[in-house]
Structure formats: C-alpha cells, structure tokens
Tab-separated table of C-alpha atoms in Angstrom:
chain	number	residue	atom	x	y	z
Q	1	MET	CA	220.494	100.669	-121.093
Q	2	GLU	CA	220.177	103.256	-123.847
Q	3	LEU	CA	216.458	102.546	-123.950
Q	4	PHE	CA	216.260	103.146	-120.199
Q	5	VAL	CA	218.078	106.485	-120.511
Q	6	PHE	CA	215.867	107.499	-123.418
Q	7	VAL	CA	212.651	106.676	-121.589
Q	8	ILE	CA	213.669	108.538	-118.426
Q	9	ALA	CA	214.944	111.576	-120.327
Q	10	ALA	CA	211.906	111.663	-122.608
Q	11	ALA	CA	209.609	111.535	-119.579
Q	12	MET	CA	211.549	114.461	-118.047
Q	13	VAL	CA	211.355	116.459	-121.261
Q	14	LEU	CA	207.649	115.902	-121.850
Q	15	ALA	CA	206.627	116.388	-118.212
Q	16	GLY	CA	208.594	119.625	-118.063
Q	17	ALA	CA	207.177	120.878	-121.352
Q	18	LEU	CA	203.604	120.157	-120.284
Q	19	GLY	CA	204.366	121.851	-116.968
Q	20	VAL	CA	205.559	125.017	-118.724
Q	21	VAL	CA	202.349	125.193	-120.742
Q	22	THR	CA	199.878	124.274	-117.987
Q	23	ARG	CA	201.229	125.658	-114.692
Q	24	SER	CA	199.531	128.874	-113.680
Q	25	ASN	CA	202.388	130.147	-111.512
Q	26	PRO	CA	205.292	131.519	-113.603
Q	27	VAL	CA	207.845	130.314	-111.037
Q	28	HIS	CA	206.552	126.749	-111.346
Q	29	ALA	CA	206.667	127.077	-115.126
Q	30	ALA	CA	210.319	128.156	-114.912
Q	31	MET	CA	211.095	125.133	-112.730
Q	32	SER	CA	209.376	122.881	-115.280
Q	33	LEU	CA	211.551	124.482	-117.945
Q	34	VAL	CA	214.626	123.461	-115.928
Q	35	LEU	CA	213.345	119.862	-115.938
Q	36	THR	CA	212.991	119.936	-119.722
Q	37	LEU	CA	216.432	121.469	-120.201
Q	38	PHE	CA	218.058	118.804	-118.027
Q	39	GLY	CA	216.288	116.089	-120.006
Q	40	ILE	CA	217.642	117.583	-123.230
Q	41	ALA	CA	221.128	117.690	-121.676
Q	42	VAL	CA	220.863	113.987	-120.815
Q	43	MET	CA	219.974	113.268	-124.433
Q	44	PHE	CA	222.974	115.314	-125.593
Q	45	VAL	CA	225.192	113.099	-123.432
Q	46	ALA	CA	223.535	110.022	-124.937
Q	47	HIS	CA	224.591	111.335	-128.356
Q	48	ASP	CA	228.209	111.941	-127.265
Q	49	ALA	CA	227.699	115.726	-127.407
Q	50	HIS	CA	229.346	116.270	-124.027
Q	51	PHE	CA	230.347	119.883	-124.553
Q	52	LEU	CA	226.848	120.875	-125.622
Q	53	ALA	CA	225.381	119.069	-122.624
Q	54	ALA	CA	227.615	121.075	-120.291
Q	55	VAL	CA	226.787	124.317	-122.108
Q	56	GLN	CA	223.094	123.441	-122.010
Q	57	VAL	CA	223.170	123.144	-118.232
Q	58	ILE	CA	225.383	126.192	-117.678
Q	59	VAL	CA	223.774	128.587	-120.159
Q	60	TYR	CA	220.152	127.461	-120.153
Q	61	ALA	CA	219.532	126.103	-116.679
Q	62	GLY	CA	222.162	128.321	-115.100
Q	63	ALA	CA	221.794	131.649	-116.863
Q	64	ILE	CA	218.580	131.857	-118.861
Q	65	VAL	CA	216.250	130.350	-116.263
Q	66	VAL	CA	217.872	132.441	-113.532
Q	67	LEU	CA	217.241	135.480	-115.718
Q	68	PHE	CA	213.605	134.423	-116.099
Q	69	LEU	CA	213.228	133.993	-112.340
Q	70	PHE	CA	214.966	137.312	-111.733
Q	71	VAL	CA	212.525	139.124	-114.011
Q	72	ILE	CA	209.538	137.292	-112.483
Q	73	MET	CA	210.597	138.379	-108.999
Q	74	LEU	CA	211.538	141.889	-110.150
Q	75	LEU	CA	208.130	142.458	-111.721
Q	76	GLY	CA	206.333	140.824	-108.813
Q	77	VAL	CA	204.269	138.491	-110.984
Q	78	ASP	CA	205.213	135.410	-108.947
Q	79	ARG	CA	201.650	134.469	-108.140
Q	80	ALA	CA	199.194	132.215	-109.859
Q	81	GLU	CA	197.403	133.823	-112.753
Q	82	ASP	CA	193.841	133.155	-113.798
Q	83	LEU	CA	193.956	130.515	-116.516
Q	84	SER	CA	190.181	130.354	-117.006
Q	85	VAL	CA	190.163	133.444	-119.240
Q	86	GLU	CA	189.986	132.537	-122.898
Q	87	PRO	CA	190.236	135.798	-124.856
Q	88	ILE	CA	189.374	134.325	-128.245
Q	89	THR	CA	186.482	131.899	-128.562
Q	90	ASN	CA	187.661	128.293	-128.897
Q	91	GLN	CA	191.271	129.472	-128.717
Q	92	ARG	CA	192.536	126.456	-126.803
Q	93	PRO	CA	190.911	123.687	-128.865
Q	94	LEU	CA	192.094	125.390	-132.050
Q	95	ALA	CA	195.616	125.794	-130.647
Q	96	ALA	CA	195.658	122.123	-129.630
Q	97	ILE	CA	194.516	121.074	-133.107
Q	98	ILE	CA	197.196	123.222	-134.749
Q	99	GLY	CA	199.889	121.924	-132.394
Q	100	VAL	CA	198.947	118.293	-132.948
Q	101	GLY	CA	198.796	118.967	-136.676
Q	102	ILE	CA	202.293	120.483	-136.758
Q	103	SER	CA	203.688	117.569	-134.753
Q	104	ALA	CA	201.886	115.031	-136.936
Q	105	ILE	CA	203.176	116.584	-140.157
Q	106	VAL	CA	206.753	116.622	-138.872
Q	107	ILE	CA	206.503	113.053	-137.550
Q	108	ALA	CA	205.081	111.863	-140.872
Q	109	ALA	CA	208.006	113.506	-142.669
Q	110	ILE	CA	210.498	111.907	-140.261
Q	111	VAL	CA	209.016	108.440	-140.606
Q	112	SER	CA	208.791	108.623	-144.389
Q	113	SER	CA	212.342	109.906	-144.820
Q	114	ARG	CA	214.243	107.860	-142.253
Q	115	ALA	CA	215.543	105.447	-144.880
Q	116	GLY	CA	217.488	108.253	-146.561
Q	117	LEU	CA	219.580	109.015	-143.479
Q	118	GLY	CA	223.065	107.682	-144.094
Q	119	ALA	CA	226.515	108.515	-142.859
Q	120	SER	CA	228.164	111.487	-144.539
Q	121	GLY	CA	230.847	113.992	-143.727
Q	122	GLN	CA	233.965	113.539	-141.710
Q	123	GLY	CA	232.452	111.616	-138.826
Q	124	VAL	CA	231.986	112.377	-135.163
Q	125	ASN	CA	234.812	111.273	-132.908
Q	126	GLU	CA	233.647	108.884	-130.235
Q	127	THR	CA	234.604	109.851	-126.734
Q	128	THR	CA	236.664	107.072	-125.229
Q	129	LEU	CA	238.646	106.572	-122.067
Q	130	GLU	CA	241.842	107.234	-124.010
Q	131	SER	CA	240.582	110.558	-125.401
Q	132	PRO	CA	237.901	111.884	-123.054
Q	133	ASP	CA	237.967	115.291	-124.773
Q	134	ALA	CA	237.513	114.101	-128.357
Q	135	ASN	CA	234.147	115.809	-128.755
Q	136	ILE	CA	235.244	119.226	-127.532
Q	137	ARG	CA	238.464	119.074	-129.594
Q	138	GLN	CA	236.564	118.244	-132.763
Q	139	LEU	CA	233.939	120.909	-132.075
Q	140	ALA	CA	236.608	123.536	-131.418
Q	141	ARG	CA	238.451	122.608	-134.591
Q	142	VAL	CA	235.316	123.140	-136.697
Q	143	ILE	CA	234.187	126.308	-134.912
Q	144	PHE	CA	237.563	128.027	-135.044
Q	145	SER	CA	238.381	127.066	-138.625
Q	146	ASP	CA	235.289	126.804	-140.830
Q	147	ASN	CA	232.963	128.914	-138.705
Q	148	VAL	CA	235.360	131.438	-137.219
Q	149	PHE	CA	233.630	134.369	-138.954
Q	150	ALA	CA	230.248	133.327	-137.541
Q	151	PHE	CA	231.897	132.985	-134.131
Q	152	GLU	CA	233.207	136.547	-134.268
Q	153	ILE	CA	229.832	137.866	-135.439
Q	154	THR	CA	228.299	136.061	-132.459
Q	155	SER	CA	230.391	138.128	-130.079
Q	156	VAL	CA	229.148	141.298	-131.787
Q	157	LEU	CA	225.566	140.011	-131.431
Q	158	LEU	CA	225.999	139.476	-127.697
Q	159	LEU	CA	227.514	142.940	-127.274
Q	160	VAL	CA	224.621	144.533	-129.187
Q	161	ALA	CA	222.107	142.596	-127.071
Q	162	VAL	CA	223.703	143.736	-123.824
Q	163	ILE	CA	223.890	147.395	-124.881
Q	164	GLY	CA	220.345	147.325	-126.268
Q	165	THR	CA	218.971	145.865	-123.057
Q	166	VAL	CA	220.749	148.455	-120.938
Q	167	VAL	CA	219.330	151.235	-123.118
Q	168	MET	CA	215.804	149.785	-122.987
Q	169	ALA	CA	215.669	148.921	-119.291
Q	170	ARG	CA	217.247	152.183	-118.155
Q	171	LYS	CA	215.090	154.729	-116.409
Q	172	THR	CA	213.940	157.138	-119.099
Q	173	LYS	CA	213.854	160.102	-116.729
Q	174	SER	CA	217.216	161.493	-117.830
Q	175	VAL	CA	216.113	161.297	-121.461
Q	176	GLY	CA	212.863	163.099	-120.673
Q	177	THR	CA	214.618	166.030	-119.045
Q	178	GLY	CA	216.735	166.535	-122.129
Q	179	LYS	CA	219.982	165.552	-120.414
H	1	MET	CA	223.199	92.799	-124.996
H	2	LEU	CA	219.515	92.594	-124.387
H	3	SER	CA	217.303	92.177	-127.405
H	4	VAL	CA	215.081	95.112	-126.469
H	5	ALA	CA	214.671	97.856	-129.003
H	6	GLN	CA	217.480	100.395	-128.987
H	7	PRO	CA	216.455	104.025	-129.419
H	8	THR	CA	217.359	105.143	-132.916
H	9	SER	CA	217.604	108.734	-134.018
H	10	THR	CA	214.048	108.449	-135.337
H	11	TRP	CA	212.839	108.237	-131.754
H	12	TYR	CA	214.696	111.396	-130.822
H	13	LEU	CA	213.341	113.189	-133.886
H	14	VAL	CA	209.781	112.185	-133.022
H	15	LEU	CA	210.296	113.381	-129.452
H	16	SER	CA	211.636	116.678	-130.740
H	17	ALA	CA	208.602	117.059	-133.014
H	18	VAL	CA	206.287	116.487	-130.041
H	19	LEU	CA	208.257	118.972	-127.944
H	20	PHE	CA	208.031	121.541	-130.741
H	21	GLY	CA	204.268	121.001	-130.917
H	22	ILE	CA	203.898	121.534	-127.159
H	23	GLY	CA	205.913	124.740	-127.413
H	24	THR	CA	203.749	125.951	-130.290
H	25	VAL	CA	200.557	125.321	-128.320
H	26	GLY	CA	202.045	127.148	-125.352
H	27	VAL	CA	202.832	130.242	-127.409
H	28	MET	CA	199.307	130.254	-128.819
H	29	VAL	CA	197.489	129.562	-125.545
H	30	ARG	CA	199.320	131.426	-122.789
H	31	ARG	CA	198.872	135.163	-122.273
H	32	ASN	CA	201.831	135.853	-119.997
H	33	PRO	CA	204.736	137.034	-122.173
H	34	LEU	CA	207.248	135.407	-119.807
H	35	ILE	CA	205.590	132.023	-120.277
H	36	MET	CA	205.464	132.626	-124.034
H	37	PHE	CA	209.220	133.178	-123.949
H	38	MET	CA	209.654	129.898	-122.075
H	39	CYS	CA	207.599	128.142	-124.754
H	40	ILE	CA	209.851	129.645	-127.434
H	41	GLU	CA	212.787	128.191	-125.494
H	42	LEU	CA	211.018	124.818	-125.628
H	43	MET	CA	210.764	125.092	-129.413
H	44	LEU	CA	214.434	126.077	-129.702
H	45	ASN	CA	215.388	123.095	-127.569
H	46	ALA	CA	213.324	120.770	-129.734
H	47	VAL	CA	215.275	121.976	-132.756
H	48	ASN	CA	218.561	121.593	-130.871
H	49	LEU	CA	217.666	118.015	-130.008
H	50	SER	CA	216.933	117.180	-133.623
H	51	PHE	CA	220.223	118.832	-134.683
H	52	VAL	CA	222.226	116.688	-132.265
H	53	ALA	CA	220.318	113.494	-133.102
H	54	LEU	CA	220.881	113.994	-136.824
H	55	SER	CA	224.504	115.002	-136.209
H	56	SER	CA	225.228	111.613	-134.679
H	57	GLN	CA	223.014	109.819	-137.190
H	58	ILE	CA	224.844	111.110	-140.256
H	59	ALA	CA	228.184	111.256	-138.400
H	60	ASN	CA	228.812	114.938	-139.065
H	61	ILE	CA	229.847	117.405	-136.369
H	62	ASP	CA	228.294	120.402	-138.150
H	63	GLY	CA	224.958	119.812	-136.428
H	64	GLN	CA	226.548	120.343	-133.040
H	65	VAL	CA	228.169	123.556	-134.300
H	66	ALA	CA	224.707	124.777	-135.323
H	67	VAL	CA	223.403	124.003	-131.832
H	68	PHE	CA	226.269	126.040	-130.366
H	69	PHE	CA	225.211	129.094	-132.344
H	70	VAL	CA	221.522	128.535	-131.564
H	71	LEU	CA	222.393	128.585	-127.855
H	72	VAL	CA	224.160	131.932	-128.214
H	73	VAL	CA	221.340	133.488	-130.221
H	74	ALA	CA	218.768	132.156	-127.741
H	75	ALA	CA	220.643	133.799	-124.887
H	76	ALA	CA	220.744	137.121	-126.750
H	77	GLU	CA	217.054	136.814	-127.609
H	78	VAL	CA	216.056	136.194	-124.000
H	79	VAL	CA	218.088	139.161	-122.787
H	80	VAL	CA	216.485	141.545	-125.277
H	81	GLY	CA	212.980	140.124	-124.767
H	82	LEU	CA	213.125	140.374	-121.003
H	83	GLY	CA	214.453	143.925	-121.313
H	84	ILE	CA	211.418	144.805	-123.422
H	85	ILE	CA	209.093	143.192	-120.871
H	86	VAL	CA	210.703	145.069	-117.983
H	87	SER	CA	210.381	148.399	-119.771
H	88	ILE	CA	206.735	147.666	-120.647
H	89	MET	CA	205.990	146.774	-117.031
H	90	ARG	CA	207.198	150.238	-115.988
H	91	ARG	CA	203.933	151.626	-117.332
H	92	ARG	CA	201.530	148.797	-116.533
H	93	THR	CA	200.647	146.677	-113.571
H	94	THR	CA	199.289	143.507	-115.144
H	95	LEU	CA	201.368	141.305	-117.367
H	96	THR	CA	199.382	139.867	-120.269
H	97	VAL	CA	200.001	140.289	-123.961
H	98	ASP	CA	196.446	141.575	-124.391
H	99	ASP	CA	197.483	144.727	-122.545
H	100	MET	CA	200.039	145.396	-125.271
H	101	SER	CA	197.368	145.747	-127.935
H	102	GLY	CA	198.171	149.465	-128.033
H	103	LEU	CA	201.239	148.487	-130.033
H	104	LYS	CA	199.048	147.947	-133.088
H	105	GLY	CA	198.700	151.705	-133.429
C-alpha cells in the first residue's frame, strides 16, 4: 500500500515538474506546479506530517499558485511563448548535463550514506485514532518553545515583504511629482 | 503484509534529488521570470521533501519545523519577486529575463 502511494505521488511530482519546465504557456506551467505540490503533500501525509501537508495545500496550492496566476493574468502574458529561441549556444544540452550531474552527485551521496541514518532525538509522535492531533501538538510544542524567537522574526519578515511589495508595485507617479 | 518492497526514506531522498535537478534545469533553460520562479519553488519543495523524509527517518521533529519556516520564507520570496516583476513590466511589454540585461549597468 505504501509502495502504491509512493508510486502514484512520485508520478504526480515528476510529471508536474517536467510540465513546469517544458510547457510553453505560463498558465499550464502553473497548473503543473499545482500537480507537483499536491504530490508533495501526499508524501507529507505518508510521513505522518499532517500539519505540513495541510499547510502545503493551503499556502502553496492555495496562495502562491493563485498569486502566480494573478500576476500572469495581470501582465497579460497568458499565451504560449516561443520556446525555440536558444539565446546561448548549446544552452539546453549544457543545462541538462549540469542538472543530471547535480542529481547524480546528490543521489550518490544519499546511497553511500544511507547506512549512517539512525534514530536520534526525541522521536516523532505517531498519529493514531486515539490522538489524531499528535503531530500538530508536537510541532506546536517545538515551534513555540525552542524556536519561538525564529517564529517572531518570521512575522517581521512577512510584514517587511508586504510593505516592500506595496512600495515597489505602487504607481511611481506621486513620487515623480515630488509629493 | 505483501512482500513487495516498501518505500524507505532513501527512495524519497532520491526523488527529491531528481526534483531538485529538474528545478535547476528549469531555472537555467527558461527565459520567463515567472517560470523561473516556479522552478525555484520546485527546488524548495524538493528540499522540503527531503527534510520531512529525514525527519521521520531519524525520528526527530526538527525537520518538520525547518519545513514550516521554509514555507514562510518561500511565501515572502514569491511576494517580493512578483512585485519586482510587476514593476519591471510597467516599462516593458515582453517578459523575458534577457530584456533585463540593462540591470548589469
């Protein structure tokens, strides 16, 4: 059963990722990105990371991809672009070689070091029928005790991002007239 | 239980490495900055997947905490990046990164 879930989710992830890279229409690429993100969410559930799976769907598929689509429609670039242009000679073969090389190096490292992976730390609480919220409780306990400073800094980061975007995307006319 | 192979965390790590490679190729190949952003999201998701797989492999919740913060930073990054793209598109009609070569000074 786990194998079945893995195969389906991996097919979703890889098909979506290849779609993002190869589709010429940005809207189709965004839809492929949704497929990948849902596949990742399925894998989070398979690892008992239920809260992260929910956040993955809400934040990524719900907010980030909608933001992408909003910008695509706002800029009016929702038509197929010409993919035959290759600005640098042999750019694509070289990029493919580099990509395969990066993947191969990482996979070689994973395979050679898998024996060293043992259990450590306090353990991850399994979600059971008796405690269906074990994962979110444990996650909250760690975030709001050990990582509470990072959590607060995160809120500052989001505020800075929002203000910065408003300043950048604002019409610059009022600035130009010295207002 | 069937005697078929069960997916271990090594499988998930290999998948995340492949996903990262696809995202890298996308950033290098595509010329539309929106698509390049999507490929960066692919790479971030590959890293998130490896965090969660290792978190359950070594039975330590800290990996999932790291993914939580990566999600927040990714959201902030997308907001700022798309704001930059929108303000660049005010002055241009086509959307390729080659048109931004004026940024090199």
